[in-house]
Coordinates of C-alpha atoms in Angstrom, one line a residue:
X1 CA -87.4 -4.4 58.4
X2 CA -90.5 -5.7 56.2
X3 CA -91.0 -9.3 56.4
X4 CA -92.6 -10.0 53.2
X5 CA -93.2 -13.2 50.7
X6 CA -93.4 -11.6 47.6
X7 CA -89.6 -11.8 45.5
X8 CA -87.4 -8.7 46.2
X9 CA -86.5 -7.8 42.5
X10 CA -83.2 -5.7 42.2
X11 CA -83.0 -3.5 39.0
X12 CA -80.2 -1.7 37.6
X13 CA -80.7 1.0 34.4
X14 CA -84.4 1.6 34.8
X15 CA -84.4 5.2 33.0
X16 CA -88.2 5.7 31.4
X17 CA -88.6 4.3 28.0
X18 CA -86.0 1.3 28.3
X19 CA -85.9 -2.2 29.0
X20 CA -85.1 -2.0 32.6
X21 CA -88.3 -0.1 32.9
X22 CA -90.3 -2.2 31.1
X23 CA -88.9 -5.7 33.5
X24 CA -89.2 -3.2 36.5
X25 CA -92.9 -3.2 35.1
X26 CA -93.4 -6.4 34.3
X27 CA -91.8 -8.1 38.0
X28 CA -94.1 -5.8 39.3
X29 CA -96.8 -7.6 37.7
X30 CA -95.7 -10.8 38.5
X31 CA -96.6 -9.4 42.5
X32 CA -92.4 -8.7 43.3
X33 CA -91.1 -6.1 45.5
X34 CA -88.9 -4.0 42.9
X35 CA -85.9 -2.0 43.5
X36 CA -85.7 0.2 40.5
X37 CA -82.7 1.9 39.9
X38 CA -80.5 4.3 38.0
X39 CA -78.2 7.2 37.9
X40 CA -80.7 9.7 38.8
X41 CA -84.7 9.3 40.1
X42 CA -85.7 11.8 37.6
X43 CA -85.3 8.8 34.7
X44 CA -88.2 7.1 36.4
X45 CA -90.5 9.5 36.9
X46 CA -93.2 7.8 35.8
X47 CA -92.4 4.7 38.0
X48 CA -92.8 7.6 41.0
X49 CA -96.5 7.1 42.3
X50 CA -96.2 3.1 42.0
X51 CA -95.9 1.7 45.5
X52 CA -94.6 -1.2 44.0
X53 CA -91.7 -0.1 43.1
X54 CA -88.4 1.5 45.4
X55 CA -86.4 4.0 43.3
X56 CA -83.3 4.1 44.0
X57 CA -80.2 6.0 42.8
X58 CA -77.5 3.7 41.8
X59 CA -74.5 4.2 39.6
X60 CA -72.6 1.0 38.3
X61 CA -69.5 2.8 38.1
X62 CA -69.6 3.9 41.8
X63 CA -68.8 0.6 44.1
X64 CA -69.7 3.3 46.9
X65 CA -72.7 3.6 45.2
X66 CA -73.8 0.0 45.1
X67 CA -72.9 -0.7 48.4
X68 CA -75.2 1.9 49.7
X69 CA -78.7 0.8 47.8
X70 CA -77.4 -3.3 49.0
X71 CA -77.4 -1.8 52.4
X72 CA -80.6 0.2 51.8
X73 CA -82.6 -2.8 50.4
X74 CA -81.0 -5.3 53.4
X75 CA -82.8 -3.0 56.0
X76 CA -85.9 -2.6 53.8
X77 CA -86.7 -5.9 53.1
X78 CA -83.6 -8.4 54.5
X79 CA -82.9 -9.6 51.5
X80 CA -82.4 -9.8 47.4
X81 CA -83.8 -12.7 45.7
X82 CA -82.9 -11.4 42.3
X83 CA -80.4 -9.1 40.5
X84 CA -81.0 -7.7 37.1
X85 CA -77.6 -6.2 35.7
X86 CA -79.4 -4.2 32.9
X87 CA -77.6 -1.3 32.8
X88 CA -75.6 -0.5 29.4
X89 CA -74.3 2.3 26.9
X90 CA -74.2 1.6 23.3
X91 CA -70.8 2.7 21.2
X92 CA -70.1 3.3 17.8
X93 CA -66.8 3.5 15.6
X94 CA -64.5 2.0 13.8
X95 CA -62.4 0.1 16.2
X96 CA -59.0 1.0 14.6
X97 CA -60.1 5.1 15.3
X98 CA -62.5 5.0 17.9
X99 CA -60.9 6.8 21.3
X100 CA -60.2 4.4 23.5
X101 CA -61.2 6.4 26.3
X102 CA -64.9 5.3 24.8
X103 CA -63.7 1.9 24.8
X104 CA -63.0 2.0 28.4
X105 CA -65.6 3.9 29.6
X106 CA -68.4 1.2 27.4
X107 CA -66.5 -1.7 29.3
X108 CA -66.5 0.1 32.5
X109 CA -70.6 0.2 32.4
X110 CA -71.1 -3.1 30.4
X111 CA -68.8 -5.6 32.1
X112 CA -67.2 -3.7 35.0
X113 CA -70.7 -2.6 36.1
X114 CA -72.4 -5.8 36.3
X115 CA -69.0 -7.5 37.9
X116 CA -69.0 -4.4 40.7
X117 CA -73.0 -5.7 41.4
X118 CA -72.4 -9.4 41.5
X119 CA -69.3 -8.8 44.2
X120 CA -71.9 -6.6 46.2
X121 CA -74.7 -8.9 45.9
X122 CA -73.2 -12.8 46.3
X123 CA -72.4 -12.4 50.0
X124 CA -76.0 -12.3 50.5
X125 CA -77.5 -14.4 48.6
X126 CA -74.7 -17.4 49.8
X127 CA -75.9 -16.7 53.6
X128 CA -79.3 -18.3 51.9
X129 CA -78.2 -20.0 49.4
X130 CA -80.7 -18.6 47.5
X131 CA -80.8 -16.0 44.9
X132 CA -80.9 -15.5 40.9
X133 CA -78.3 -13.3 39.2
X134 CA -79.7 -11.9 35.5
X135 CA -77.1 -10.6 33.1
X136 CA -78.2 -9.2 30.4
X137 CA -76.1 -9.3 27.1
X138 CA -76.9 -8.7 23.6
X139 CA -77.6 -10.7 20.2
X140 CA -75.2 -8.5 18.9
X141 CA -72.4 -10.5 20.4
X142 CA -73.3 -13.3 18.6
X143 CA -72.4 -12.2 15.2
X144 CA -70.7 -8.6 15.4
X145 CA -71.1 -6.3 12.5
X146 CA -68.5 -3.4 11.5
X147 CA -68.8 -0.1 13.8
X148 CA -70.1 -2.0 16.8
X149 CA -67.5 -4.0 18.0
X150 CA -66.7 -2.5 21.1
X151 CA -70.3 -2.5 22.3
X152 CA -70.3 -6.6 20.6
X153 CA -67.0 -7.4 22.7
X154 CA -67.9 -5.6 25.9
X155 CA -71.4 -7.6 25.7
X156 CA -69.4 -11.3 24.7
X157 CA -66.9 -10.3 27.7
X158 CA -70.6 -10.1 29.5
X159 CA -71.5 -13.4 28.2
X160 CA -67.9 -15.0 29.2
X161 CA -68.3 -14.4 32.6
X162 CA -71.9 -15.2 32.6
X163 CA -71.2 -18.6 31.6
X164 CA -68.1 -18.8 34.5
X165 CA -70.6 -17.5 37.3
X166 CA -73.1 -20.0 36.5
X167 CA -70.6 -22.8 37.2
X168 CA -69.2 -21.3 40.2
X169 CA -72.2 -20.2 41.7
X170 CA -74.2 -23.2 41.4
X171 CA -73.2 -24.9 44.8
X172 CA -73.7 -21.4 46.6
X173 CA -77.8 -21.9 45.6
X174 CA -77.1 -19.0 43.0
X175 CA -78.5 -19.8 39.8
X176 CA -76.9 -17.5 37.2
X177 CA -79.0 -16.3 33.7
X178 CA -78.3 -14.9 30.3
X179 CA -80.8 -12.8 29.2
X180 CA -79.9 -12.1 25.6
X181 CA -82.4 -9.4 23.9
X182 CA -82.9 -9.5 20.3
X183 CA -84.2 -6.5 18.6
X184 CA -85.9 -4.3 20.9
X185 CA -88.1 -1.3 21.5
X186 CA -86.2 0.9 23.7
X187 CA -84.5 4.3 24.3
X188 CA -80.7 2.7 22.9
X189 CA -81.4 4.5 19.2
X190 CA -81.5 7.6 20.7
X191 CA -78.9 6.9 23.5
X192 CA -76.7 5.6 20.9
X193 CA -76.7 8.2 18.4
X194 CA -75.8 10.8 21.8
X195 CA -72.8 9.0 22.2
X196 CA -72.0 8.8 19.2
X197 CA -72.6 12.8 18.2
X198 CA -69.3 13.0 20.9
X199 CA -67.0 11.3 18.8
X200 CA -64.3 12.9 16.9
X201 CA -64.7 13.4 13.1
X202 CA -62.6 10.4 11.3
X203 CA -59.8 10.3 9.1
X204 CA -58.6 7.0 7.9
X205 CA -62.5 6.2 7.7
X206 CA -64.1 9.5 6.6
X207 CA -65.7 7.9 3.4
X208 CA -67.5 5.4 5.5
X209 CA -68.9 8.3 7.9
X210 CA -72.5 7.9 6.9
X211 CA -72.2 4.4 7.3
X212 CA -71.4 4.5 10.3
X213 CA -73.7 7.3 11.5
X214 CA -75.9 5.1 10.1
X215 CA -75.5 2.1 12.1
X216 CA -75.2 4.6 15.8
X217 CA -78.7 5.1 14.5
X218 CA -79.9 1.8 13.5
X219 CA -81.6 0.6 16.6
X220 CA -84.4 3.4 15.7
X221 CA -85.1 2.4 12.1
X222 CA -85.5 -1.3 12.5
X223 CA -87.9 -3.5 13.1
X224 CA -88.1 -4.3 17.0
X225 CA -90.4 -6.3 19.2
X226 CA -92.0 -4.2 21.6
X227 CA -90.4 -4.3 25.3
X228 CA -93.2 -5.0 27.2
X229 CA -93.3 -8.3 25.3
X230 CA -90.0 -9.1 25.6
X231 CA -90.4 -8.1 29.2
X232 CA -93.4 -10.5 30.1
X233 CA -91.2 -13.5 28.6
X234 CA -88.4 -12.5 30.2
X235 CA -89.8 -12.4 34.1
X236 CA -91.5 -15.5 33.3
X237 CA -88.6 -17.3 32.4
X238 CA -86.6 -15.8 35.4
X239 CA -89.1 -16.6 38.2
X240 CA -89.5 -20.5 36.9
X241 CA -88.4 -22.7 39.6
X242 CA -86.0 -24.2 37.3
X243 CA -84.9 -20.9 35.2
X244 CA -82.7 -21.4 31.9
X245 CA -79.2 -20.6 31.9
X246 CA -79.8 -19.0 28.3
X247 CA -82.8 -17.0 27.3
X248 CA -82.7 -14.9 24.2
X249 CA -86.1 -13.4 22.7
X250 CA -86.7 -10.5 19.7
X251 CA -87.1 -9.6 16.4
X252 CA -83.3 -11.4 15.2
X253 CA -83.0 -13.5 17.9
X254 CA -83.7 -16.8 16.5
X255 CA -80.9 -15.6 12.7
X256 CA -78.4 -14.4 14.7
X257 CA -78.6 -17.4 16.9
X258 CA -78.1 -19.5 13.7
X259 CA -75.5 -17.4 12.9
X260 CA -73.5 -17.7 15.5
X261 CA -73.1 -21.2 14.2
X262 CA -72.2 -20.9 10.8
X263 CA -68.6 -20.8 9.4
X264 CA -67.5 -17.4 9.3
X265 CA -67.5 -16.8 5.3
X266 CA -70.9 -17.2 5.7
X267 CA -71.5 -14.8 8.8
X268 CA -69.6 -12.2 6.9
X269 CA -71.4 -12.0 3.5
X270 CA -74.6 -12.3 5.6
X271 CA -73.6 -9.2 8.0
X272 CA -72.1 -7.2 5.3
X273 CA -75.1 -7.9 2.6
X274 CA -77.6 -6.7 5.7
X275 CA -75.6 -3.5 7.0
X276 CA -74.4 -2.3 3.2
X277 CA -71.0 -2.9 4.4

């Protein structure tokens, strides 16, 4: 075992091109040791040839799986200062149509996933009563839009239990984060409009199709800040001594914030007068 001062920095969905990549990058910086994971190495190549980082294969699906890289890191390093549940899948459709084996499988990954990591991970963390658990949710949650609201109410679910575990945790030494992204560079467009090229074709909403291919390919058409700014912001604010329990940043951050607040008549005509809806 390593005995080493620098943080140890656990990542979860650090494929190339997203925003686990980018905070893997940017922890880095900030002189952590950094566990970077996901489903398979080859989605990090390019963090291969870093000694800064561990790659790990880890599956949020797969308690198994977890279990083994919390074993791995204990006898690399001894410990976890900080967990990063940043892995997610985007989902598209029209709630009243939309399989709900895709519902499932988007809350299985969102809020399942991060839950499966937190079990794993508390234990050790309590024995030092020391140790930061990062969620990260969405700004979509704040104010959902049509066609997204499986992917808004798995991420609100996200934020629910965020808010539980920072109470609970508290007297265990844990502090517990919500890391809420606004608009962001990333790989999600194209992720997004994968997942949503597997749907069926729709009946009761076949004249809103293009809509709603439309919005499974938003993420690539607007406006976004670029992750390794959001990244930057985001370790600094995790590392403080005294970290926030809330910490959204982004290109629509700051509206949909104000949103969130405003009587729903308002929300609406906003959302719809924005997405064409």
């Amino acid at each position: 075992m390593t005995a080493l001062l620098e943080p140890v920095v656990l990542i979860t969905g650090c494929s190339e091109g997203g925003i686990g990549n980018s905070l893997a990058r940017a922890f880095a910086t900030e002189k952590c040791k950094v566990v970077a994971t996901s489903r398979s190495l080859k989605s990090m190549g390019d963090l291969e040839n870093d000694s800064r980082f561990l790659r790990l294969e880890l599956d949020v699906l797969s308690e198994d799986s977890i279990q083994n890289v919390m074993s791995r890191i204990m006898d690399e390093f001894g410990r976890i200062d900080v967990v990063v549940n940043n892995a997610g899948v985007h989902c598209v459709g029209p709630l009243a149509e939309i399989p709900l084996s895709a519902f499932q499988s988007t809350f299985n990954t969102n809020v399942y996933g991060p839950m499966r990591v937190i079990q794993a991970v508390v234990p050790y963390m309590a024995i030092r009563k020391k140790g930061k658990i990062v969620n990260v949710g969405s700004i979509g949650a704040l104010a959902p839009g049509p066609w997204s609201g499986t992917y808004a109410a798995s991420k609100a679910a996200l934020h629910a239990l965020t808010d539980s575990l920072r109470m609970e945790l508290k007297p265990l030494g844990i502090d517990v984060i919500n890391v809420v992204p606004g608009s962001i560079k990333s790989n999600i467009g194209e992720s997004s409009a994968a997942r949503y090229a597997q749907m069926p074709e729709w009946k009761v909403f076949e004249p809103f199709a293009g809509a709603i291919r439309a919005r499974a390919e938003l993420s690539k058409n607007v406006k976004t800040t670029p992750t390794e700014e959001f990244a930057k912001k985001t370790v600094a604010a995790v590392l403080d001594k005294n970290p926030p329990s809330w910490f959204s940043y982004g290109r629509l951050s700051f509206i949909m914030s104000i949103l969130y607040h405003m009587p729903i008549c308002i929300r609406d005509w906003y959302i719809k007068k924005v997405m064409k809806a």
